Each structure stands twice: as structure tokens, then as C-alpha cells.
mmCIF file of C-alpha atoms in Angstrom:
data_model
loop_
_atom_site.group_PDB
_atom_site.id
_atom_site.type_symbol
_atom_site.label_atom_id
_atom_site.label_comp_id
_atom_site.label_asym_id
_atom_site.label_seq_id
_atom_site.Cartn_x
_atom_site.Cartn_y
_atom_site.Cartn_z
ATOM 1 C CA MET A 1 9.054 95.016 -8.045
ATOM 2 C CA ILE A 2 7.858 93.901 -4.718
ATOM 3 C CA ARG A 3 10.731 92.553 -2.258
ATOM 4 C CA LEU A 4 9.316 89.999 0.052
ATOM 5 C CA PRO A 5 11.224 88.564 2.476
ATOM 6 C CA MET A 6 13.334 85.291 2.088
ATOM 7 C CA ILE A 7 11.933 82.312 3.426
ATOM 8 C CA ARG A 8 14.238 79.296 4.488
ATOM 9 C CA SER A 9 11.481 77.194 6.379
ATOM 10 C CA ALA A 10 7.723 75.847 6.389
ATOM 11 C CA GLU A 11 7.210 78.343 9.269
ATOM 12 C CA ASP A 12 8.380 81.398 7.286
ATOM 13 C CA LEU A 13 6.207 80.477 4.496
ATOM 14 C CA THR A 14 3.228 80.084 6.837
ATOM 15 C CA ALA A 15 4.020 83.443 8.376
ATOM 16 C CA LEU A 16 4.540 84.947 4.698
ATOM 17 C CA VAL A 17 0.901 83.652 3.393
ATOM 18 C CA GLN A 18 -0.491 85.430 6.575
ATOM 19 C CA GLU A 19 1.019 88.541 5.710
ATOM 20 C CA VAL A 20 0.209 88.923 2.087
ATOM 21 C CA GLY A 21 -2.856 86.615 1.674
ATOM 22 C CA PHE A 22 -2.177 85.533 -1.541
ATOM 23 C CA LEU A 23 0.845 83.881 -2.772
ATOM 24 C CA PRO A 24 1.193 82.122 -6.079
ATOM 25 C CA PHE A 25 3.936 79.383 -5.874
ATOM 26 C CA PHE A 26 5.525 80.288 -9.331
ATOM 27 C CA ARG A 27 6.610 83.347 -10.969
ATOM 28 C CA ASN A 28 4.028 85.513 -12.525
ATOM 29 C CA ASP A 29 3.066 88.734 -14.046
ATOM 30 C CA ILE A 30 4.262 90.567 -10.636
ATOM 31 C CA PRO A 31 8.221 89.967 -10.292
ATOM 32 C CA GLY A 32 9.197 89.276 -6.942
ATOM 33 C CA PHE A 33 5.375 88.173 -5.891
ATOM 34 C CA SER A 34 5.794 84.610 -5.568
ATOM 35 C CA ILE A 35 7.250 81.635 -3.508
ATOM 36 C CA ALA A 36 9.751 80.909 -6.139
ATOM 37 C CA ALA A 37 11.160 84.187 -5.823
ATOM 38 C CA CYS A 38 11.632 84.708 -2.056
ATOM 39 C CA THR A 39 13.368 81.215 -1.673
ATOM 40 C CA PRO A 40 16.900 80.963 -1.786
ATOM 41 C CA PRO A 41 18.072 79.008 -4.808
ATOM 42 C CA GLU A 42 20.182 76.347 -2.967
ATOM 43 C CA LEU A 43 16.929 75.101 -1.239
ATOM 44 C CA TRP A 44 15.339 74.058 -4.439
ATOM 45 C CA PHE A 45 15.883 70.231 -4.637
ATOM 46 C CA SER A 46 18.306 70.332 -2.094
ATOM 47 C CA ALA A 47 19.856 66.745 -0.709
ATOM 48 C CA THR A 48 20.212 68.051 2.862
ATOM 49 C CA GLU A 49 17.629 70.803 3.435
ATOM 50 C CA ASP A 50 13.980 71.064 2.928
ATOM 51 C CA GLY A 51 12.742 73.441 0.521
ATOM 52 C CA PRO A 52 9.315 74.632 -0.939
ATOM 53 C CA TRP A 53 8.450 71.314 -2.321
ATOM 54 C CA GLU A 54 8.507 69.625 0.991
ATOM 55 C CA TRP A 55 6.948 72.717 2.898
ATOM 56 C CA LYS A 56 3.787 72.967 1.030
ATOM 57 C CA GLY A 57 2.550 69.907 2.910
ATOM 58 C CA PRO A 58 3.152 71.098 6.351
ATOM 59 C CA VAL A 59 1.982 74.484 5.659
ATOM 60 C CA ALA A 60 -1.385 73.376 4.191
ATOM 61 C CA ARG A 61 -1.673 70.964 7.344
ATOM 62 C CA THR A 62 -1.837 74.163 9.380
ATOM 63 C CA LYS A 63 -5.310 75.022 8.098
ATOM 64 C CA THR A 64 -4.178 78.677 8.283
ATOM 65 C CA CYS A 65 -4.682 78.913 4.498
ATOM 66 C CA LEU A 66 -5.820 77.117 1.514
ATOM 67 C CA TYR A 67 -3.716 75.480 -1.142
ATOM 68 C CA GLY A 68 -4.234 74.419 -4.651
ATOM 69 C CA LYS A 69 -4.398 75.169 -8.222
ATOM 70 C CA PHE A 70 -5.964 78.612 -7.905
ATOM 71 C CA TYR A 71 -3.976 80.896 -10.191
ATOM 72 C CA ARG A 72 -4.060 80.356 -13.834
ATOM 73 C CA LYS A 73 -4.477 76.552 -13.195
ATOM 74 C CA LYS A 74 -0.966 76.813 -11.136
ATOM 75 C CA ALA A 75 -0.528 76.457 -7.319
ATOM 76 C CA CYS A 76 -1.096 79.035 -5.108
ATOM 77 C CA PHE A 77 -1.970 79.873 -1.091
ATOM 78 C CA ILE A 78 -4.568 81.855 0.091
ATOM 79 C CA SER A 79 -4.774 82.876 3.750
ATOM 80 C CA VAL A 80 -7.617 81.891 6.118
ATOM 81 C CA ALA A 81 -8.489 85.503 6.532
ATOM 82 C CA LEU A 82 -9.175 86.002 2.679
ATOM 83 C CA ALA A 83 -10.514 82.677 2.081
ATOM 84 C CA PRO A 84 -14.097 83.272 2.416
ATOM 85 C CA ASP A 85 -14.369 86.159 0.206
ATOM 86 C CA PHE A 86 -12.195 84.252 -2.172
ATOM 87 C CA LEU A 87 -14.568 81.248 -2.116
ATOM 88 C CA ASN A 88 -17.448 83.308 -2.565
ATOM 89 C CA TYR A 89 -16.251 85.229 -5.489
ATOM 90 C CA ARG A 90 -14.868 82.396 -7.419
ATOM 91 C CA ARG A 91 -18.062 80.373 -6.881
ATOM 92 C CA ASP A 92 -20.168 83.214 -7.786
ATOM 93 C CA GLY A 93 -22.825 82.297 -5.236
ATOM 94 C CA TYR A 94 -23.267 78.462 -6.522
ATOM 95 C CA ASP A 95 -22.479 75.666 -4.337
ATOM 96 C CA PHE A 96 -21.233 72.710 -6.594
ATOM 97 C CA ASP A 97 -24.855 71.121 -6.702
ATOM 98 C CA ALA A 98 -26.723 74.270 -7.623
ATOM 99 C CA ARG A 99 -23.949 74.823 -10.437
ATOM 100 C CA PHE A 100 -24.356 71.328 -11.724
ATOM 101 C CA ASP A 101 -28.116 71.516 -11.297
ATOM 102 C CA GLU A 102 -28.311 74.458 -13.546
ATOM 103 C CA GLY A 103 -25.892 73.005 -16.240
ATOM 104 C CA LYS A 104 -23.091 75.147 -15.422
ATOM 105 C CA ALA A 105 -20.576 72.127 -14.336
ATOM 106 C CA PHE A 106 -19.326 69.568 -16.395
ATOM 107 C CA TYR A 107 -21.050 66.098 -16.182
ATOM 108 C CA ALA A 108 -17.456 64.371 -15.469
ATOM 109 C CA ASP A 109 -17.036 66.793 -12.244
ATOM 110 C CA LYS A 110 -19.592 65.393 -10.301
ATOM 111 C CA PRO A 111 -18.337 61.961 -9.407
ATOM 112 C CA VAL A 112 -15.162 63.440 -8.540
ATOM 113 C CA PHE A 113 -16.436 66.228 -6.293
ATOM 114 C CA ASP A 114 -19.123 63.966 -4.725
ATOM 115 C CA ALA A 115 -16.290 61.354 -4.051
ATOM 116 C CA VAL A 116 -14.479 63.928 -2.064
ATOM 117 C CA GLU A 117 -16.872 65.369 -0.498
ATOM 118 C CA ALA A 118 -18.075 61.968 0.933
ATOM 119 C CA ASP A 119 -14.797 60.560 2.061
ATOM 120 C CA GLY A 120 -12.237 63.544 1.822
ATOM 121 C CA PRO A 121 -9.675 64.244 2.627
ATOM 122 C CA ILE A 122 -8.686 61.691 0.269
ATOM 123 C CA LEU A 123 -5.274 60.674 -1.567
ATOM 124 C CA SER A 124 -5.501 61.343 -5.396
ATOM 125 C CA ASP A 125 -4.908 57.625 -6.059
ATOM 126 C CA ARG A 126 -7.823 56.424 -4.222
ATOM 127 C CA LEU A 127 -10.115 59.481 -5.347
ATOM 128 C CA LYS A 128 -9.293 58.356 -8.966
ATOM 129 C CA LEU A 129 -10.836 55.065 -8.105
ATOM 130 C CA ALA A 130 -13.523 56.260 -6.294
ATOM 131 C CA SER A 131 -14.753 58.524 -8.971
ATOM 132 C CA GLY A 132 -14.111 55.946 -12.053
ATOM 133 C CA TYR A 133 -10.984 56.874 -12.739
ATOM 134 C CA GLY A 134 -8.911 53.710 -12.800
ATOM 135 C CA ARG A 135 -5.276 52.671 -14.467
ATOM 136 C CA GLY A 136 -5.078 54.139 -17.998
ATOM 137 C CA THR A 137 -8.395 56.312 -17.774
ATOM 138 C CA LYS A 138 -7.558 59.838 -19.141
ATOM 139 C CA GLY A 139 -9.244 63.054 -17.970
ATOM 140 C CA PHE A 140 -8.752 63.089 -14.192
ATOM 141 C CA ASP A 141 -6.237 65.835 -14.354
ATOM 142 C CA PRO A 142 -8.098 68.243 -16.020
ATOM 143 C CA ILE A 143 -11.186 67.663 -13.955
ATOM 144 C CA ILE A 144 -9.345 68.086 -10.369
ATOM 145 C CA THR A 145 -7.595 71.270 -11.674
ATOM 146 C CA ARG A 146 -11.038 72.839 -12.932
ATOM 147 C CA LEU A 147 -12.554 72.117 -9.316
ATOM 148 C CA GLN A 148 -9.722 73.740 -7.606
ATOM 149 C CA MET A 149 -10.047 76.768 -10.090
ATOM 150 C CA GLN A 150 -13.828 76.951 -9.064
ATOM 151 C CA THR A 151 -12.583 76.449 -5.362
ATOM 152 C CA TYR A 152 -14.764 73.467 -4.816
ATOM 153 C CA LEU A 153 -11.522 71.410 -4.116
ATOM 154 C CA CYS A 154 -8.160 72.183 -2.743
ATOM 155 C CA ILE A 155 -5.018 70.102 -1.396
ATOM 156 C CA SER A 156 -5.008 69.583 2.258
ATOM 157 C CA ASP A 157 -1.521 67.616 2.370
ATOM 158 C CA PHE A 158 1.146 65.650 0.447
ATOM 159 C CA VAL A 159 1.711 62.027 1.811
ATOM 160 C CA TYR A 160 4.954 60.353 0.999
ATOM 161 C CA ARG A 161 5.483 56.498 0.365
ATOM 162 C CA GLU A 162 8.058 54.960 2.818
ATOM 163 C CA ASP A 163 10.650 52.461 1.863
ATOM 164 C CA ARG A 164 11.450 49.568 4.318
ATOM 165 C CA TYR A 165 13.358 51.687 6.777
ATOM 166 C CA GLY A 166 10.268 54.024 7.251
ATOM 167 C CA ARG A 167 12.170 56.705 4.962
ATOM 168 C CA PRO A 168 9.744 58.972 3.081
ATOM 169 C CA TYR A 169 10.944 58.976 -0.839
ATOM 170 C CA GLY A 170 9.658 60.043 -3.992
ATOM 171 C CA TRP A 171 6.969 62.890 -4.620
ATOM 172 C CA GLY A 172 4.311 63.502 -2.244
ATOM 173 C CA ILE A 173 0.696 62.149 -3.279
ATOM 174 C CA ALA A 174 -1.661 65.021 -3.166
ATOM 175 C CA GLN A 175 -4.661 64.718 -0.684
ATOM 176 C CA TYR A 176 -7.847 66.680 -1.788
ATOM 177 C CA ALA A 177 -10.500 68.314 0.291
ATOM 178 C CA THR A 178 -13.122 70.606 0.247
ATOM 179 C CA PRO A 179 -12.377 74.218 1.565
ATOM 180 C CA GLU A 180 -15.249 73.509 3.998
ATOM 181 C CA GLN A 181 -13.381 70.154 5.274
ATOM 182 C CA VAL A 182 -10.411 72.306 5.819
ATOM 183 C CA LEU A 183 -11.733 75.488 7.440
ATOM 184 C CA GLY A 184 -15.069 74.170 8.613
ATOM 185 C CA TYR A 185 -18.522 74.477 6.877
ATOM 186 C CA ASP A 186 -19.614 77.781 8.625
ATOM 187 C CA TYR A 187 -16.341 79.802 8.191
ATOM 188 C CA ALA A 188 -15.701 78.522 4.606
ATOM 189 C CA ARG A 189 -19.141 79.928 3.519
ATOM 190 C CA SER A 190 -19.051 83.090 5.969
ATOM 191 C CA ALA A 191 -18.917 85.294 3.243
ATOM 192 C CA TYR A 192 -22.004 84.043 1.257
ATOM 193 C CA THR A 193 -24.048 86.951 2.749
ATOM 194 C CA ARG A 194 -22.471 89.060 0.396
ATOM 195 C CA GLU A 195 -22.610 89.604 -3.421
ATOM 196 C CA ALA A 196 -19.690 88.003 -5.408
ATOM 197 C CA GLN A 197 -18.973 91.417 -6.498
ATOM 198 C CA GLU A 198 -18.509 92.908 -3.046
ATOM 199 C CA SER A 199 -16.216 89.904 -2.315
ATOM 200 C CA ARG A 200 -14.083 90.890 -5.057
ATOM 201 C CA GLU A 201 -13.720 94.358 -4.160
ATOM 202 C CA ARG A 202 -12.768 93.377 -0.916
ATOM 203 C CA LEU A 203 -10.039 91.213 -2.272
ATOM 204 C CA LEU A 204 -8.899 93.849 -4.502
ATOM 205 C CA ASP A 205 -8.723 96.411 -1.762
ATOM 206 C CA HIS A 206 -6.394 94.148 0.345
ATOM 207 C CA LEU A 207 -4.120 93.341 -2.623
ATOM 208 C CA LYS A 208 -3.733 97.225 -3.411
ATOM 209 C CA ARG A 209 -2.419 97.693 -0.142
ATOM 210 C CA ILE A 210 0.041 94.806 -0.367
ATOM 211 C CA LEU A 211 1.018 95.916 -3.926
ATOM 212 C CA PRO A 212 0.718 99.486 -4.232
ATOM 213 C CA ASP A 213 2.388 99.710 -7.250
ATOM 214 C CA GLU A 214 0.074 97.490 -9.369
ATOM 215 C CA GLY A 215 -2.253 98.513 -11.578
ATOM 216 C CA GLU A 216 -5.973 97.220 -10.725
ATOM 217 C CA LYS A 217 -6.177 94.957 -14.387
ATOM 218 C CA THR A 218 -2.943 93.341 -12.809
ATOM 219 C CA LEU A 219 -4.485 92.608 -9.505
ATOM 220 C CA ALA A 220 -7.701 91.199 -10.896
ATOM 221 C CA LYS A 221 -5.662 88.747 -12.810
ATOM 222 C CA LEU A 222 -4.588 87.479 -9.482
ATOM 223 C CA ILE A 223 -7.865 86.671 -8.122
ATOM 224 C CA GLY A 224 -9.197 85.411 -11.341
#
């Protein structure tokens, strides 16, 4: 079992993501390798202190990482250092438009991606309307998850509603962007000169250094 340092702030989380490169939010096949495992229990849903739910927005805003549903349709952070190879591997050499033109993307995904590419970063409620998913329309959540798993979209922030006194309340509203909008077009695509399998090997080599006791099959599940 890996023992990550305990984290107590958004700054601690930012530093840990930079150190390990790939960090799932929730517990997974590797005991101890998650934000959930290295955060003191009292910081989850604390009435007096911020915890992981509150940290994720500020960490994403640093632009030192990508945040989104990248691991088994669940939340995960990817460091800025690993991001280009991760994007190159997951996209398998396809920009979204090329994937769509070759019939490898769902028709329903295109208006969602196009809306983010044109107007992102964009809040989820605005994105729903911009892509034709008004109130009561079903199907938005599977699309947004799929586009994150393919690394065409990520979550760049969470914005909170405010009461009449200016105090934030409730769950943060996800703000979606393309990785290119977060990291810069050239940097996000800087691994495109490599074959997708080369990027996969580079990611696995990094994870083997971070998690030397884990088998390659387990590590391969992390990167998808």
C-alpha cells in the first residue's frame, strides 16, 4: 500500500498532484492512492474548514494540472507535466473533428464539444442550453463524461451561487473547457509528434517510478 502525505489544503493538493502526476479523487484498485485516502476524515464536509470538495476548484484554477472524469468515469487530476502524453494517448491521434468525420464519435457529442470550443470556459447550465439540452432534456451527463474520458473536455473551475449577503452556498457549478483552453493550444498538443503507444509507455514508466510495487496491468488501468 502506498503512503501518500496527508493533505490539509488546496496548496497541499496542488503540490501532491505535481509530485505523483496522476491522482484519482476516490479510492480505487491501488490502496492509498487517492485524494480520499490522504485527506483527514474531519475535512470531509466540515462546517468550519474547507476540504477536498472545496479545494478542487482552486487547484484546477492554478492551471498546473487538468481535472475531470479521466479515470473510469470518475474524477482525477493529471499534472501539467503528464498532460500532453495523456491527451495524445487517450485521443489516439484524433482531434475531435477528425474523430467525428471518421464516424468514431457520437453524433450527440458534437454540439456539446462545439459549444465548449467556441465559448469555453463555460458553466454547465449555460453549456446545456447552448448545446440544445434545455430543462428536462436527458442525455447530457453521459455525453459530458464521455468527452472527458476521451480528454476533449475537462473541468476548469467550480462556481458557487451566492446568497443575498454574497456568501457562497450549495454545490459548485462545473465550468467546462478544452484542455487546449486551460494549458494553451501548443503545449496541450506538444506530444502529438509521438505515436500514441509511445505516450502510453512514457506514462507507464512514470507510474512505475511512483508505484514500484504495482503490476503493469494495474498501472495500465489508471491511464485507460
